[in-house]
Coordinates of C-alpha atoms and ligand atoms in Angstrom, one line a residue:
M1 CA 101.7 -0.1 75.2
I2 CA 100.6 3.4 74.0
A3 CA 102.4 4.5 70.8
F4 CA 102.0 7.8 69.1
L5 CA 101.1 8.4 65.3
N6 CA 100.4 11.6 63.7
G7 CA 99.2 13.6 66.8
D8 CA 97.2 10.5 68.3
Y9 CA 98.1 8.3 71.5
R10 CA 96.7 4.8 71.1
P11 CA 97.7 1.2 71.7
L12 CA 100.3 0.0 69.5
E13 CA 98.4 -2.9 68.2
S14 CA 95.7 -0.5 66.8
V15 CA 98.3 1.7 64.9
C16 CA 98.2 1.3 61.1
I17 CA 100.4 2.8 58.7
S18 CA 99.5 2.9 54.9
P19 CA 101.6 0.5 52.6
L20 CA 102.1 3.7 50.5
D21 CA 104.2 5.2 53.3
R22 CA 107.5 6.1 51.9
G23 CA 109.3 4.6 54.9
F24 CA 107.8 1.4 54.1
L25 CA 108.3 1.6 50.2
F26 CA 111.7 3.2 50.1
G27 CA 113.1 3.4 53.8
D28 CA 112.5 7.1 53.2
G29 CA 112.9 8.5 56.7
V30 CA 114.9 9.1 59.7
Y31 CA 114.7 8.0 63.5
E32 CA 116.1 8.4 66.9
V33 CA 116.3 6.2 70.0
I34 CA 116.1 8.1 73.1
P35 CA 116.7 6.5 76.6
S36 CA 114.9 7.4 79.8
Y37 CA 115.9 6.4 83.2
R38 CA 113.2 6.1 86.0
G39 CA 110.9 8.3 83.8
V40 CA 113.6 11.0 83.2
L41 CA 114.7 11.5 79.5
F42 CA 118.5 11.2 79.1
E43 CA 120.2 13.7 76.6
A44 CA 116.7 14.5 74.9
D45 CA 117.9 17.8 73.6
A46 CA 120.9 16.1 72.0
H47 CA 118.8 13.5 70.2
L48 CA 116.2 16.0 69.1
E49 CA 119.0 18.2 67.6
R50 CA 120.4 15.1 65.8
L51 CA 116.9 14.4 64.6
R52 CA 116.6 17.9 63.2
R53 CA 119.9 17.5 61.6
S54 CA 118.8 14.1 60.0
L55 CA 115.6 15.7 58.8
A56 CA 117.3 18.7 57.1
A57 CA 120.0 16.3 55.5
V58 CA 117.1 14.4 53.7
R59 CA 115.1 17.4 53.2
I60 CA 112.0 16.4 55.2
A61 CA 110.5 19.6 56.7
D62 CA 110.3 19.2 60.6
P63 CA 106.7 18.3 61.3
L64 CA 106.8 19.5 64.9
E65 CA 108.1 22.7 66.4
G66 CA 110.9 22.7 69.0
A67 CA 109.1 22.4 72.4
A68 CA 106.2 20.1 70.8
W69 CA 108.8 17.2 70.4
R70 CA 109.8 17.3 74.0
A71 CA 106.1 17.4 75.1
M72 CA 105.2 14.4 72.9
L73 CA 108.1 12.4 74.3
E74 CA 107.1 13.3 77.9
R75 CA 103.5 12.6 77.2
L76 CA 104.4 9.1 75.9
L77 CA 106.5 8.3 78.8
S78 CA 103.6 9.4 81.1
L79 CA 101.3 7.0 79.4
N80 CA 103.9 4.1 79.5
P81 CA 105.0 4.4 83.1
G82 CA 107.5 2.0 84.5
G83 CA 111.3 1.4 84.6
D84 CA 114.0 2.3 82.1
R85 CA 112.7 2.9 78.6
A86 CA 113.8 3.7 75.1
I87 CA 111.6 5.7 73.0
Y88 CA 111.8 4.8 69.3
L89 CA 110.8 7.8 67.1
Q90 CA 110.6 7.7 63.5
V91 CA 109.7 10.4 60.9
T92 CA 109.2 9.5 57.1
R93 CA 108.3 11.5 54.1
G94 CA 104.6 10.4 54.3
V95 CA 102.1 8.7 51.9
A96 CA 102.1 9.0 48.4
A97 CA 101.7 7.3 45.1
R98 CA 105.1 5.2 44.6
E99 CA 107.4 7.4 42.6
H100 CA 111.1 8.0 43.7
A101 CA 111.2 11.8 43.5
F102 CA 109.7 13.6 46.4
P103 CA 105.8 13.9 46.2
E104 CA 104.7 17.5 46.0
T105 CA 102.0 17.2 48.8
A106 CA 102.6 14.7 51.5
A107 CA 102.7 15.1 55.2
A108 CA 105.4 13.6 57.1
T109 CA 104.4 10.4 59.0
V110 CA 105.4 10.7 62.7
F111 CA 105.5 7.6 64.8
A112 CA 106.9 6.9 68.2
M113 CA 106.8 3.8 70.7
V114 CA 108.3 2.8 73.9
N115 CA 110.3 -0.2 74.6
P116 CA 111.9 -1.4 77.9
I117 CA 115.7 -0.9 77.8
R118 CA 117.3 -4.3 78.1
S119 CA 120.4 -3.3 80.0
P120 CA 123.1 -5.8 79.4
E121 CA 123.1 -8.6 81.7
P122 CA 125.6 -8.0 84.6
E123 CA 127.3 -11.1 83.8
L124 CA 127.5 -10.2 80.1
A125 CA 129.1 -6.9 81.0
E126 CA 131.4 -8.7 83.4
R127 CA 132.4 -11.2 80.8
G128 CA 132.4 -9.0 77.8
V129 CA 130.9 -9.8 74.5
A130 CA 132.1 -11.2 71.2
A131 CA 132.3 -9.1 68.1
I132 CA 133.4 -9.8 64.4
T133 CA 134.9 -7.5 61.7
L134 CA 133.2 -7.2 58.4
P135 CA 133.7 -4.8 55.3
D136 CA 131.6 -1.6 55.7
Q137 CA 129.3 -1.9 52.9
R138 CA 127.0 1.1 53.7
W139 CA 126.4 4.3 51.8
G140 CA 128.4 7.6 52.0
R141 CA 126.1 9.4 54.4
C142 CA 126.2 7.3 57.6
D143 CA 126.2 10.4 59.6
I144 CA 122.4 10.4 58.9
K145 CA 120.1 8.4 61.2
A146 CA 118.3 6.9 58.4
V147 CA 115.8 4.2 58.6
T148 CA 117.4 2.5 55.6
L149 CA 119.4 0.0 57.5
L150 CA 119.7 -3.2 55.1
P151 CA 123.5 -3.3 55.4
N152 CA 123.4 -2.9 59.2
V153 CA 120.7 -5.7 59.5
L154 CA 122.9 -8.0 57.3
A155 CA 125.9 -7.4 59.2
R156 CA 124.2 -7.8 62.7
Q157 CA 122.8 -11.0 61.4
Q158 CA 126.0 -12.4 60.3
A159 CA 127.5 -11.4 63.8
A160 CA 124.6 -13.2 65.6
E161 CA 125.2 -16.3 63.3
Q162 CA 128.8 -16.5 64.6
G163 CA 127.8 -16.0 68.1
A164 CA 128.8 -12.4 68.4
V165 CA 126.7 -9.4 69.5
E166 CA 128.1 -6.9 67.1
A167 CA 129.9 -6.3 63.7
I168 CA 132.6 -4.0 63.7
L169 CA 132.9 -2.3 60.3
L170 CA 136.1 -1.6 58.3
R171 CA 136.3 0.8 55.5
N172 CA 139.6 1.4 53.6
G173 CA 141.6 -0.5 56.4
Q174 CA 140.2 1.8 59.1
V175 CA 137.4 1.1 61.7
T176 CA 134.2 3.1 61.2
E177 CA 131.7 1.9 63.7
G178 CA 129.6 -0.9 64.7
A179 CA 126.4 -2.0 62.9
A180 CA 124.5 -0.1 65.6
S181 CA 127.2 1.4 67.9
N182 CA 130.3 3.5 68.0
V183 CA 133.5 2.0 68.7
F184 CA 136.3 2.9 71.2
V185 CA 139.7 1.2 71.8
V186 CA 142.3 1.3 74.5
R187 CA 146.1 0.9 74.0
D188 CA 148.6 1.4 76.8
G189 CA 145.8 3.4 78.8
R190 CA 144.9 5.7 75.9
V191 CA 141.4 5.8 74.8
Q192 CA 140.7 6.6 71.2
T193 CA 137.6 6.7 68.9
P194 CA 137.3 7.4 65.2
P195 CA 136.6 11.2 64.5
L196 CA 133.2 12.3 63.3
N197 CA 132.8 12.5 59.5
D198 CA 130.1 11.1 57.1
A199 CA 131.2 7.5 57.7
I200 CA 129.9 7.3 61.2
L201 CA 126.8 8.2 63.2
P202 CA 127.5 11.0 65.7
G203 CA 126.5 8.8 68.7
I204 CA 125.1 10.6 71.5
T205 CA 126.6 8.0 74.0
R206 CA 130.0 8.6 72.2
R207 CA 129.7 12.2 73.0
V208 CA 128.5 11.8 76.5
L209 CA 131.5 9.5 77.1
I210 CA 134.0 11.7 75.5
D211 CA 132.7 14.5 77.8
V212 CA 132.9 12.5 81.0
L213 CA 136.4 11.0 80.2
R214 CA 137.5 14.7 79.7
D215 CA 137.1 15.1 83.4
T216 CA 139.1 12.2 84.3
A217 CA 142.8 11.1 83.6
R218 CA 141.5 9.2 80.6
A219 CA 140.7 11.9 78.1
C220 CA 139.7 10.4 74.8
V221 CA 141.7 11.1 71.5
E222 CA 139.4 11.4 68.3
Q223 CA 141.8 9.8 65.8
P224 CA 141.3 7.1 63.0
I225 CA 141.7 3.6 64.2
G226 CA 143.5 1.3 61.9
E227 CA 142.6 -2.5 61.5
D228 CA 145.9 -3.2 62.9
Q229 CA 145.3 -0.9 66.0
L230 CA 141.9 -2.5 66.4
R231 CA 143.5 -6.0 66.5
A232 CA 146.2 -5.0 69.0
A233 CA 143.9 -3.1 71.4
D234 CA 144.0 -4.1 75.0
E235 CA 140.3 -3.0 75.3
I236 CA 137.5 -2.5 72.8
W237 CA 134.3 -1.0 73.8
L238 CA 131.0 -0.4 72.0
T239 CA 128.7 2.4 72.8
S240 CA 124.9 3.1 72.1
S241 CA 122.0 4.6 74.1
T242 CA 120.7 1.2 74.8
K243 CA 124.0 -0.9 75.1
E244 CA 125.6 2.0 77.0
L245 CA 129.2 0.8 77.2
L246 CA 130.0 -2.8 76.4
P247 CA 133.4 -4.3 76.7
V248 CA 134.3 -6.5 73.6
T249 CA 136.5 -9.3 74.8
R250 CA 136.7 -11.6 71.7
L251 CA 137.2 -10.3 68.3
D252 CA 136.9 -12.7 65.4
G253 CA 137.3 -15.5 67.7
R254 CA 140.5 -14.2 69.5
A255 CA 140.8 -12.7 72.9
V256 CA 141.0 -8.9 73.2
G257 CA 143.8 -8.2 75.6
D258 CA 143.7 -10.7 78.3
G259 CA 140.3 -11.7 77.4
C260 CA 138.5 -10.1 80.2
P261 CA 136.8 -6.6 80.6
G262 CA 139.7 -4.1 81.1
P263 CA 140.3 -1.6 84.0
V264 CA 139.9 1.5 81.8
W265 CA 136.3 0.2 80.8
R266 CA 135.6 -0.1 84.5
E267 CA 136.5 3.5 85.0
A268 CA 134.8 4.7 81.9
L269 CA 131.5 2.9 82.8
A270 CA 131.5 4.5 86.4
A271 CA 132.0 7.9 84.8
Y272 CA 129.2 7.2 82.3
Q273 CA 126.9 5.9 85.0
S274 CA 127.3 9.1 87.0
A275 CA 126.1 11.2 84.1
K276 CA 122.8 9.3 83.8
P277 CA 119.7 10.7 85.7
A278 CA 119.7 7.5 87.9
G279 CA 123.3 8.0 88.8
R280 CA 122.7 11.6 89.5
S281 CA 119.8 10.9 91.8
A282 CA 121.3 7.7 93.3
Ligands
PLP301 N1 126.2 4.1 65.1 C1 125.1 3.3 64.7 C2 125.3 2.8 63.2 C3 123.9 3.2 65.3 O1 122.9 2.7 64.9 C4 124.0 3.7 66.7 C5 122.7 3.6 67.5 O2 122.0 2.8 67.3 C6 125.0 4.3 67.1 C7 126.2 4.4 66.4 C8 125.0 4.9 68.6 O3 124.3 6.0 68.8 P1 123.8 6.5 70.0 O4 124.8 6.5 71.0 O5 123.2 7.8 69.9 O6 122.7 5.5 70.5

């Protein structure tokens, strides 16, 4: 696999990053995961816009000019031809002597690699997945896509140890999001997701889904979801660029609705698939 590091394209195995990189020492960096289907990037502009927003929020100067980001992503894809891919892209504050405050002179480290998208197994999507709930122990700026993911890692590990694929996080009695996904619920046919604020990542999949649902009879309401609403939901979905739209059929060991992926999920998935490049060209 060919990866990108600071202007060079080279085999991933030969990419070396200094132990003094602030991404390694402090988790001082931001990232994106951008899907591509059959070689066509999906929502790249939205991902790059969110990257710029994250960089600005943590005060790392944007290391590449507008069109250069896109050109790098396209080149990386062409060097890694094949099926559906997710580009992982990370920008850190660069290499400097270890000191918490920003270094005066350090060039940002820009790294990108390509991974196959592991679409959920059809049976998994048909059966649904299990999730657990956990207290949201993250910081106050979860709207920034920062590489500092320790609470997310611990939450996801706890979920895995309990046979679940995701931890749905609760803060002050309300759903924020999953450890690496946004959350939607359906009750009496009404679709709802928490509104954007600094407690959740503005997911691109979330936004695409809200947009496509607007054109159907299932327009989504952006409103806080209380813990009791989560537990009483007929359907729960998780969204992310690599998971797409996954139905949760067990929450904390109990069935969600009738324990099967629901009819509104099927409608929503069809609408989402039609927005993807593969859907458009199919
Ligand atoms: N929330 C968190 C914490 C995430 O890490 C992710 C993606 O990894 C998402 C939400 C979903 O975002 P997107 O749809 O842009 O992939």
